[in-house]
């Protein structure tokens, strides 16, 4: 199931190539290669024929997402300065052009698909997202860290967790 999920997540990149190889940790050449950090993108608000508490909650989550984007993405620019190697910042829908410009890695997560904003989570459920460094040249997914949905807009924390993983790998 996990492999199927990532195949679907990375299909635009690998264009139906082999299923990615999964590894834990950090790529050995991360200090010599370029990585792409992804900003959050706005989403289109769902349209419901009938308004219920559930649909109101979904719309509230979607509106909250769109409302925090500008500030969250601005903070990414500041937080990324703490990353010790070369990077670029772009959006999930436009990073493919950077792959062609020599960027080998992208810090990826299913959070950027925004599926979690299209339905109501189970009561008491905390959605946790795994963050990966995806090697676009070699089709390798490096499992790096997890963050719950309450922190996915905290790019200072995301970069801090990435830097901690880099230091742990040394």
Short mmCIF file of N, CA and C in Angstrom, two decimals:
data_model
loop_
_atom_site.label_atom_id
_atom_site.label_comp_id
_atom_site.label_asym_id
_atom_site.label_seq_id
_atom_site.Cartn_x
_atom_site.Cartn_y
_atom_site.Cartn_z
N UNK A 1 0.83 -1.19 0.00
CA UNK A 1 0.00 0.00 0.00
C UNK A 1 0.87 1.25 0.00
N UNK A 2 1.90 1.25 0.86
CA UNK A 2 2.80 2.40 0.96
C UNK A 2 3.48 2.65 -0.39
N UNK A 3 3.92 1.58 -1.05
CA UNK A 3 4.59 1.73 -2.33
C UNK A 3 3.63 2.23 -3.40
N UNK A 4 2.40 1.78 -3.38
CA UNK A 4 1.40 2.24 -4.33
C UNK A 4 1.14 3.73 -4.13
N UNK A 5 1.05 4.16 -2.87
CA UNK A 5 0.83 5.57 -2.57
C UNK A 5 1.94 6.42 -3.18
N UNK A 6 3.18 6.02 -2.99
CA UNK A 6 4.28 6.83 -3.51
C UNK A 6 4.39 6.75 -5.01
N UNK A 7 4.03 5.65 -5.57
CA UNK A 7 4.00 5.58 -7.02
C UNK A 7 3.03 6.62 -7.56
N UNK A 8 1.86 6.71 -6.95
CA UNK A 8 0.86 7.70 -7.38
C UNK A 8 1.34 9.11 -7.10
N UNK A 9 2.04 9.32 -5.99
CA UNK A 9 2.54 10.65 -5.65
C UNK A 9 3.59 11.13 -6.63
N UNK A 10 4.46 10.23 -7.08
CA UNK A 10 5.57 10.63 -7.92
C UNK A 10 5.39 10.30 -9.40
N UNK A 11 4.22 9.84 -9.80
CA UNK A 11 3.99 9.49 -11.20
C UNK A 11 4.33 10.65 -12.15
N UNK A 12 3.97 11.89 -11.83
CA UNK A 12 4.34 12.95 -12.77
C UNK A 12 5.84 13.03 -13.02
N UNK A 13 6.65 12.66 -12.05
CA UNK A 13 8.10 12.75 -12.20
C UNK A 13 8.66 11.53 -12.92
N UNK A 14 8.30 10.39 -12.45
CA UNK A 14 8.91 9.18 -12.97
C UNK A 14 8.18 8.63 -14.18
N UNK A 15 7.07 9.25 -14.53
CA UNK A 15 6.32 8.91 -15.75
C UNK A 15 6.17 7.41 -15.95
N UNK A 16 5.58 6.79 -14.94
CA UNK A 16 5.29 5.36 -14.99
C UNK A 16 6.54 4.50 -15.09
N UNK A 17 7.65 5.00 -14.62
CA UNK A 17 8.88 4.21 -14.56
C UNK A 17 8.75 3.21 -13.43
N UNK A 18 9.85 2.60 -13.11
CA UNK A 18 9.83 1.63 -12.02
C UNK A 18 9.39 2.28 -10.72
N UNK A 19 8.88 1.45 -9.85
CA UNK A 19 8.50 1.90 -8.52
C UNK A 19 9.75 2.41 -7.81
N UNK A 20 9.62 3.50 -7.02
CA UNK A 20 10.81 4.03 -6.35
C UNK A 20 11.39 3.04 -5.34
N UNK A 21 12.68 3.19 -5.11
CA UNK A 21 13.36 2.46 -4.05
C UNK A 21 13.25 3.30 -2.79
N UNK A 22 12.98 2.67 -1.65
CA UNK A 22 12.82 3.38 -0.39
C UNK A 22 14.02 3.13 0.51
N UNK A 23 14.52 4.23 1.08
CA UNK A 23 15.63 4.15 2.03
C UNK A 23 15.33 5.10 3.19
N UNK A 24 15.94 4.82 4.32
CA UNK A 24 15.83 5.72 5.47
C UNK A 24 17.07 6.62 5.48
N UNK A 25 16.89 7.83 6.01
CA UNK A 25 18.04 8.71 6.18
C UNK A 25 18.19 9.75 5.09
N UNK A 26 19.42 10.15 4.89
CA UNK A 26 19.77 11.27 4.01
C UNK A 26 20.64 10.76 2.86
N UNK A 27 20.45 11.28 1.66
CA UNK A 27 21.34 10.88 0.56
C UNK A 27 22.79 11.28 0.86
N UNK A 28 23.73 10.44 0.45
CA UNK A 28 25.15 10.69 0.71
C UNK A 28 25.67 11.97 0.07
N UNK A 29 25.10 12.36 -1.06
CA UNK A 29 25.61 13.53 -1.79
C UNK A 29 24.75 14.78 -1.61
N UNK A 30 23.93 14.81 -0.58
CA UNK A 30 23.03 15.96 -0.38
C UNK A 30 23.81 17.26 -0.25
N UNK A 31 25.00 17.20 0.33
CA UNK A 31 25.80 18.42 0.50
C UNK A 31 26.38 18.93 -0.82
N UNK A 32 26.37 18.11 -1.85
CA UNK A 32 26.93 18.50 -3.15
C UNK A 32 25.85 18.77 -4.21
N UNK A 33 24.63 18.40 -3.90
CA UNK A 33 23.53 18.54 -4.86
C UNK A 33 22.53 19.59 -4.40
N UNK A 34 21.67 19.97 -5.31
CA UNK A 34 20.65 20.98 -5.03
C UNK A 34 19.33 20.31 -4.65
N UNK A 35 18.62 20.95 -3.73
CA UNK A 35 17.32 20.43 -3.31
C UNK A 35 16.26 21.51 -3.54
N UNK A 36 15.05 21.07 -3.76
CA UNK A 36 13.91 21.96 -3.95
C UNK A 36 13.03 21.87 -2.71
N UNK A 37 12.69 23.03 -2.16
CA UNK A 37 11.70 23.11 -1.09
C UNK A 37 10.39 23.59 -1.70
N UNK A 38 9.30 23.02 -1.26
CA UNK A 38 7.99 23.33 -1.84
C UNK A 38 7.17 24.24 -0.94
N UNK A 39 6.70 25.32 -1.53
CA UNK A 39 5.74 26.19 -0.86
C UNK A 39 4.37 25.52 -0.93
N UNK A 40 3.48 25.99 -0.09
CA UNK A 40 2.10 25.54 -0.19
C UNK A 40 1.39 26.35 -1.27
N UNK A 41 0.46 25.70 -1.93
CA UNK A 41 -0.33 26.36 -2.98
C UNK A 41 -1.78 26.50 -2.52
N UNK A 42 -2.46 27.52 -3.02
CA UNK A 42 -3.89 27.63 -2.69
C UNK A 42 -4.67 26.50 -3.34
N UNK A 43 -5.77 26.17 -2.71
CA UNK A 43 -6.64 25.14 -3.27
C UNK A 43 -8.00 25.76 -3.59
N UNK A 44 -8.68 25.13 -4.52
CA UNK A 44 -10.03 25.56 -4.86
C UNK A 44 -10.98 25.04 -3.79
N UNK A 45 -11.84 25.92 -3.30
CA UNK A 45 -12.79 25.51 -2.27
C UNK A 45 -13.82 24.54 -2.85
N UNK A 46 -14.13 23.54 -2.08
CA UNK A 46 -15.12 22.55 -2.51
C UNK A 46 -16.50 23.18 -2.62
N UNK A 47 -17.28 22.65 -3.53
CA UNK A 47 -18.66 23.07 -3.71
C UNK A 47 -19.56 21.92 -3.28
N UNK A 48 -20.46 22.20 -2.37
CA UNK A 48 -21.37 21.16 -1.88
C UNK A 48 -22.80 21.56 -2.19
N UNK A 49 -23.59 20.61 -2.62
CA UNK A 49 -25.01 20.88 -2.88
C UNK A 49 -25.76 21.10 -1.58
N UNK A 50 -25.35 20.39 -0.55
CA UNK A 50 -26.02 20.49 0.74
C UNK A 50 -25.00 20.88 1.80
N UNK A 51 -25.37 21.86 2.63
CA UNK A 51 -24.50 22.29 3.72
C UNK A 51 -24.81 21.46 4.97
N UNK A 52 -23.81 20.79 5.49
CA UNK A 52 -23.93 20.04 6.73
C UNK A 52 -22.79 20.48 7.64
N UNK A 53 -22.79 20.00 8.85
CA UNK A 53 -21.67 20.33 9.75
C UNK A 53 -20.36 19.82 9.16
N UNK A 54 -20.42 18.65 8.54
CA UNK A 54 -19.22 18.07 7.94
C UNK A 54 -18.71 18.92 6.78
N UNK A 55 -19.60 19.33 5.89
CA UNK A 55 -19.16 20.14 4.74
C UNK A 55 -18.70 21.53 5.20
N UNK A 56 -19.33 22.08 6.22
CA UNK A 56 -18.89 23.36 6.76
C UNK A 56 -17.48 23.24 7.34
N UNK A 57 -17.21 22.14 8.01
CA UNK A 57 -15.88 21.91 8.57
C UNK A 57 -14.83 21.77 7.47
N UNK A 58 -15.17 21.04 6.41
CA UNK A 58 -14.25 20.89 5.29
C UNK A 58 -13.94 22.26 4.68
N UNK A 59 -14.98 23.06 4.45
CA UNK A 59 -14.77 24.40 3.89
C UNK A 59 -13.93 25.27 4.82
N UNK A 60 -14.16 25.15 6.11
CA UNK A 60 -13.37 25.92 7.08
C UNK A 60 -11.90 25.52 6.99
N UNK A 61 -11.62 24.23 6.90
CA UNK A 61 -10.23 23.76 6.78
C UNK A 61 -9.60 24.28 5.49
N UNK A 62 -10.34 24.26 4.41
CA UNK A 62 -9.81 24.74 3.13
C UNK A 62 -9.55 26.25 3.16
N UNK A 63 -10.49 27.00 3.74
CA UNK A 63 -10.31 28.45 3.85
C UNK A 63 -9.13 28.78 4.74
N UNK A 64 -8.99 28.06 5.86
CA UNK A 64 -7.84 28.28 6.74
C UNK A 64 -6.53 28.03 6.00
N UNK A 65 -6.50 26.96 5.22
CA UNK A 65 -5.31 26.65 4.42
C UNK A 65 -4.97 27.84 3.52
N UNK A 66 -5.94 28.30 2.76
CA UNK A 66 -5.69 29.40 1.83
C UNK A 66 -5.31 30.70 2.56
N UNK A 67 -5.84 30.89 3.77
CA UNK A 67 -5.55 32.10 4.53
C UNK A 67 -4.14 32.14 5.10
N UNK A 68 -3.55 31.00 5.40
CA UNK A 68 -2.22 31.00 6.03
C UNK A 68 -1.08 30.88 5.02
N UNK A 69 -1.40 30.69 3.77
CA UNK A 69 -0.36 30.45 2.76
C UNK A 69 0.67 31.56 2.64
N UNK A 70 0.23 32.76 2.50
CA UNK A 70 1.16 33.86 2.24
C UNK A 70 2.18 33.97 3.36
N UNK A 71 1.72 33.96 4.60
CA UNK A 71 2.61 34.07 5.75
C UNK A 71 3.50 32.83 5.87
N UNK A 72 2.93 31.66 5.69
CA UNK A 72 3.70 30.43 5.79
C UNK A 72 4.80 30.38 4.74
N UNK A 73 4.48 30.73 3.51
CA UNK A 73 5.47 30.70 2.44
C UNK A 73 6.54 31.77 2.64
N UNK A 74 6.16 32.90 3.22
CA UNK A 74 7.15 33.94 3.52
C UNK A 74 8.13 33.40 4.57
N UNK A 75 7.62 32.67 5.54
CA UNK A 75 8.48 32.10 6.57
C UNK A 75 9.39 31.02 6.02
N UNK A 76 8.95 30.32 4.98
CA UNK A 76 9.82 29.33 4.34
C UNK A 76 11.08 30.00 3.82
N UNK A 77 10.94 31.15 3.21
CA UNK A 77 12.11 31.87 2.66
C UNK A 77 13.12 32.18 3.77
N UNK A 78 12.64 32.56 4.94
CA UNK A 78 13.54 32.83 6.06
C UNK A 78 14.12 31.56 6.65
N UNK A 79 13.29 30.54 6.82
CA UNK A 79 13.75 29.29 7.42
C UNK A 79 14.77 28.59 6.53
N UNK A 80 14.58 28.67 5.22
CA UNK A 80 15.48 28.00 4.28
C UNK A 80 16.91 28.54 4.38
N UNK A 81 17.06 29.76 4.85
CA UNK A 81 18.41 30.32 5.02
C UNK A 81 19.23 29.50 6.03
N UNK A 82 18.55 28.75 6.90
CA UNK A 82 19.23 27.91 7.88
C UNK A 82 19.69 26.58 7.29
N UNK A 83 19.22 26.26 6.09
CA UNK A 83 19.63 25.02 5.42
C UNK A 83 21.06 25.21 4.92
N UNK A 84 21.96 24.27 5.20
CA UNK A 84 23.38 24.51 4.90
C UNK A 84 23.83 24.33 3.45
N UNK A 85 22.96 23.83 2.59
CA UNK A 85 23.39 23.54 1.22
C UNK A 85 22.56 24.33 0.21
N UNK A 86 22.83 24.10 -1.06
CA UNK A 86 22.14 24.84 -2.11
C UNK A 86 20.69 24.36 -2.26
N UNK A 87 19.78 25.31 -2.47
CA UNK A 87 18.36 24.99 -2.57
C UNK A 87 17.65 26.01 -3.47
N UNK A 88 16.44 25.66 -3.81
CA UNK A 88 15.51 26.58 -4.49
C UNK A 88 14.15 26.37 -3.86
N UNK A 89 13.31 27.38 -3.98
CA UNK A 89 11.95 27.30 -3.46
C UNK A 89 10.99 27.49 -4.62
N UNK A 90 10.04 26.60 -4.73
CA UNK A 90 9.03 26.71 -5.77
C UNK A 90 7.76 26.00 -5.28
N UNK A 91 6.83 25.80 -6.17
CA UNK A 91 5.56 25.17 -5.81
C UNK A 91 5.50 23.73 -6.32
N UNK A 92 4.62 22.93 -5.74
CA UNK A 92 4.49 21.55 -6.20
C UNK A 92 4.12 21.44 -7.69
N UNK A 93 3.40 22.40 -8.20
CA UNK A 93 2.97 22.31 -9.60
C UNK A 93 4.02 22.83 -10.58
N UNK A 94 5.11 23.42 -10.10
CA UNK A 94 6.09 24.00 -11.03
C UNK A 94 7.52 23.51 -10.82
N UNK A 95 7.76 22.60 -9.92
CA UNK A 95 9.14 22.23 -9.64
C UNK A 95 9.79 21.35 -10.70
N UNK A 96 9.02 20.80 -11.61
CA UNK A 96 9.58 19.93 -12.64
C UNK A 96 10.60 20.65 -13.50
N UNK A 97 10.39 21.94 -13.75
CA UNK A 97 11.35 22.70 -14.57
C UNK A 97 12.69 22.81 -13.86
N UNK A 98 12.70 22.87 -12.54
CA UNK A 98 13.97 22.93 -11.81
C UNK A 98 14.71 21.60 -11.88
N UNK A 99 13.99 20.52 -11.97
CA UNK A 99 14.63 19.22 -12.12
C UNK A 99 15.47 19.20 -13.39
N UNK A 100 14.97 19.85 -14.41
CA UNK A 100 15.71 19.93 -15.68
C UNK A 100 16.89 20.90 -15.59
N UNK A 101 16.88 21.77 -14.58
CA UNK A 101 17.94 22.77 -14.41
C UNK A 101 19.02 22.31 -13.42
N UNK A 102 19.07 21.03 -13.12
CA UNK A 102 20.14 20.50 -12.29
C UNK A 102 19.80 20.25 -10.84
N UNK A 103 18.56 20.39 -10.46
CA UNK A 103 18.17 20.08 -9.09
C UNK A 103 17.84 18.60 -9.01
N UNK A 104 18.56 17.91 -8.16
CA UNK A 104 18.43 16.46 -8.07
C UNK A 104 17.36 16.02 -7.08
N UNK A 105 17.18 16.79 -6.00
CA UNK A 105 16.30 16.38 -4.91
C UNK A 105 15.14 17.34 -4.70
N UNK A 106 14.08 16.80 -4.15
CA UNK A 106 12.95 17.62 -3.70
C UNK A 106 12.50 17.08 -2.35
N UNK A 107 12.26 18.00 -1.40
CA UNK A 107 11.69 17.60 -0.12
C UNK A 107 10.19 17.50 -0.34
N UNK A 108 9.69 16.29 -0.29
CA UNK A 108 8.32 16.00 -0.71
C UNK A 108 7.52 15.39 0.44
N UNK A 109 6.22 15.54 0.35
CA UNK A 109 5.29 14.93 1.30
C UNK A 109 3.93 14.88 0.64
N UNK A 110 3.11 13.94 1.07
CA UNK A 110 1.75 13.88 0.54
C UNK A 110 0.91 15.07 0.97
N UNK A 111 1.39 15.85 1.93
CA UNK A 111 0.66 17.05 2.36
C UNK A 111 0.42 17.98 1.17
N UNK A 112 1.33 17.99 0.20
CA UNK A 112 1.22 18.89 -0.95
C UNK A 112 0.17 18.46 -1.97
N UNK A 113 -0.43 17.30 -1.76
CA UNK A 113 -1.56 16.90 -2.61
C UNK A 113 -2.87 17.47 -2.08
N UNK A 114 -2.89 17.82 -0.77
CA UNK A 114 -4.03 18.45 -0.10
C UNK A 114 -5.27 17.58 -0.02
N UNK A 115 -5.11 16.28 -0.17
CA UNK A 115 -6.25 15.37 -0.03
C UNK A 115 -6.85 15.43 1.37
N UNK A 116 -6.03 15.70 2.36
CA UNK A 116 -6.51 15.76 3.74
C UNK A 116 -7.47 16.92 3.97
N UNK A 117 -7.51 17.87 3.05
CA UNK A 117 -8.42 19.01 3.16
C UNK A 117 -9.73 18.80 2.40
N UNK A 118 -9.90 17.64 1.83
CA UNK A 118 -11.09 17.36 1.02
C UNK A 118 -12.12 16.53 1.74
N UNK A 119 -11.81 16.13 2.97
CA UNK A 119 -12.76 15.33 3.75
C UNK A 119 -12.55 15.62 5.23
N UNK A 120 -13.45 15.14 6.02
CA UNK A 120 -13.37 15.32 7.46
C UNK A 120 -12.61 14.15 8.07
N UNK A 121 -11.57 14.42 8.85
CA UNK A 121 -10.87 13.30 9.50
C UNK A 121 -11.75 12.67 10.57
N UNK A 122 -11.45 11.45 10.89
CA UNK A 122 -12.18 10.77 11.96
C UNK A 122 -12.00 11.55 13.26
N UNK A 123 -13.01 11.52 14.09
CA UNK A 123 -12.95 12.26 15.35
C UNK A 123 -11.76 11.79 16.19
N UNK A 124 -10.99 12.75 16.64
CA UNK A 124 -9.83 12.46 17.47
C UNK A 124 -8.60 12.03 16.68
N UNK A 125 -8.71 11.91 15.36
CA UNK A 125 -7.59 11.48 14.54
C UNK A 125 -6.64 12.65 14.27
N UNK A 126 -5.36 12.41 14.46
CA UNK A 126 -4.34 13.39 14.12
C UNK A 126 -3.62 12.87 12.88
N UNK A 127 -3.69 13.60 11.81
CA UNK A 127 -3.07 13.18 10.56
C UNK A 127 -1.58 13.51 10.63
N UNK A 128 -0.75 12.52 10.34
CA UNK A 128 0.70 12.69 10.36
C UNK A 128 1.23 12.47 8.95
N UNK A 129 2.09 13.38 8.54
CA UNK A 129 2.68 13.32 7.19
C UNK A 129 4.15 12.97 7.29
N UNK A 130 4.56 12.07 6.44
CA UNK A 130 5.97 11.72 6.35
C UNK A 130 6.60 12.61 5.27
N UNK A 131 7.76 13.13 5.59
CA UNK A 131 8.51 13.95 4.64
C UNK A 131 9.66 13.12 4.09
N UNK A 132 9.88 13.26 2.79
CA UNK A 132 10.85 12.47 2.06
C UNK A 132 11.74 13.39 1.24
N UNK A 133 12.95 12.95 1.05
CA UNK A 133 13.80 13.56 0.03
C UNK A 133 13.71 12.63 -1.16
N UNK A 134 13.19 13.13 -2.25
CA UNK A 134 13.03 12.31 -3.45
C UNK A 134 14.16 12.62 -4.42
N UNK A 135 14.91 11.59 -4.78
CA UNK A 135 15.99 11.68 -5.76
C UNK A 135 15.34 11.50 -7.13
N UNK A 136 15.19 12.61 -7.84
CA UNK A 136 14.49 12.58 -9.12
C UNK A 136 15.30 11.90 -10.22
N UNK A 137 16.62 11.86 -10.08
CA UNK A 137 17.46 11.21 -11.09
C UNK A 137 17.44 9.70 -10.97
N UNK A 138 17.45 9.21 -9.74
CA UNK A 138 17.60 7.78 -9.50
C UNK A 138 16.36 7.09 -8.96
N UNK A 139 15.26 7.83 -8.82
CA UNK A 139 13.99 7.28 -8.37
C UNK A 139 14.12 6.60 -7.00
N UNK A 140 14.75 7.35 -6.07
CA UNK A 140 14.92 6.85 -4.71
C UNK A 140 14.21 7.80 -3.75
N UNK A 141 13.48 7.24 -2.82
CA UNK A 141 12.76 8.02 -1.81
C UNK A 141 13.45 7.78 -0.47
N UNK A 142 13.97 8.85 0.13
CA UNK A 142 14.62 8.78 1.44
C UNK A 142 13.63 9.26 2.49
N UNK A 143 13.27 8.38 3.41
CA UNK A 143 12.34 8.72 4.48
C UNK A 143 13.11 9.51 5.53
N UNK A 144 12.65 10.75 5.82
CA UNK A 144 13.44 11.64 6.67
C UNK A 144 12.79 11.93 8.02
N UNK A 145 11.55 12.40 8.04
CA UNK A 145 10.89 12.73 9.31
C UNK A 145 9.39 12.81 9.12
N UNK A 146 8.67 12.94 10.25
CA UNK A 146 7.20 13.03 10.27
C UNK A 146 6.80 14.35 10.92
N UNK A 147 5.67 14.88 10.47
CA UNK A 147 5.09 16.08 11.10
C UNK A 147 3.58 15.92 11.06
N UNK A 148 2.92 16.31 12.15
CA UNK A 148 1.47 16.21 12.15
C UNK A 148 0.86 17.42 11.44
N UNK A 149 -0.39 17.27 11.07
CA UNK A 149 -1.04 18.29 10.22
C UNK A 149 -1.12 19.67 10.87
N UNK A 150 -0.98 19.74 12.16
CA UNK A 150 -1.03 21.04 12.85
C UNK A 150 0.26 21.83 12.64
N UNK A 151 1.30 21.18 12.12
CA UNK A 151 2.60 21.84 11.97
C UNK A 151 3.09 21.93 10.52
N UNK A 152 2.28 21.54 9.56
CA UNK A 152 2.75 21.52 8.18
C UNK A 152 2.98 22.91 7.58
N UNK A 153 2.52 23.94 8.25
CA UNK A 153 2.76 25.31 7.78
C UNK A 153 3.95 25.95 8.51
N UNK A 154 4.55 25.21 9.43
CA UNK A 154 5.67 25.71 10.22
C UNK A 154 6.97 25.33 9.54
N UNK A 155 7.37 26.13 8.56
CA UNK A 155 8.58 25.80 7.80
C UNK A 155 9.85 25.92 8.63
N UNK A 156 9.82 26.71 9.67
CA UNK A 156 10.99 26.76 10.56
C UNK A 156 11.21 25.39 11.19
N UNK A 157 10.13 24.74 11.63
CA UNK A 157 10.23 23.40 12.20
C UNK A 157 10.64 22.38 11.14
N UNK A 158 10.10 22.49 9.95
CA UNK A 158 10.42 21.54 8.88
C UNK A 158 11.91 21.61 8.54
N UNK A 159 12.45 22.80 8.37
CA UNK A 159 13.87 22.94 8.06
C UNK A 159 14.72 22.49 9.25
N UNK A 160 14.26 22.78 10.45
CA UNK A 160 14.99 22.33 11.65
C UNK A 160 15.06 20.81 11.70
N UNK A 161 13.94 20.13 11.40
CA UNK A 161 13.93 18.66 11.40
C UNK A 161 14.83 18.11 10.29
N UNK A 162 14.83 18.76 9.14
CA UNK A 162 15.71 18.33 8.05
C UNK A 162 17.17 18.49 8.46
N UNK A 163 17.52 19.64 9.01
CA UNK A 163 18.90 19.88 9.44
C UNK A 163 19.32 18.89 10.53
N UNK A 164 18.40 18.55 11.42
CA UNK A 164 18.69 17.57 12.48
C UNK A 164 18.98 16.21 11.87
N UNK A 165 18.22 15.83 10.86
CA UNK A 165 18.44 14.55 10.18
C UNK A 165 19.78 14.54 9.46
N UNK A 166 20.15 15.69 8.90
CA UNK A 166 21.46 15.79 8.21
C UNK A 166 22.59 15.60 9.22
N UNK A 167 22.47 16.28 10.36
CA UNK A 167 23.51 16.17 11.39
C UNK A 167 23.59 14.74 11.94
N UNK A 168 22.46 14.10 12.11
CA UNK A 168 22.44 12.73 12.62
C UNK A 168 23.10 11.76 11.64
N UNK A 169 23.07 12.08 10.36
CA UNK A 169 23.63 11.20 9.33
C UNK A 169 25.15 11.34 9.23
N UNK A 170 25.69 12.45 9.77
CA UNK A 170 27.16 12.65 9.68
C UNK A 170 27.93 11.72 10.57
#
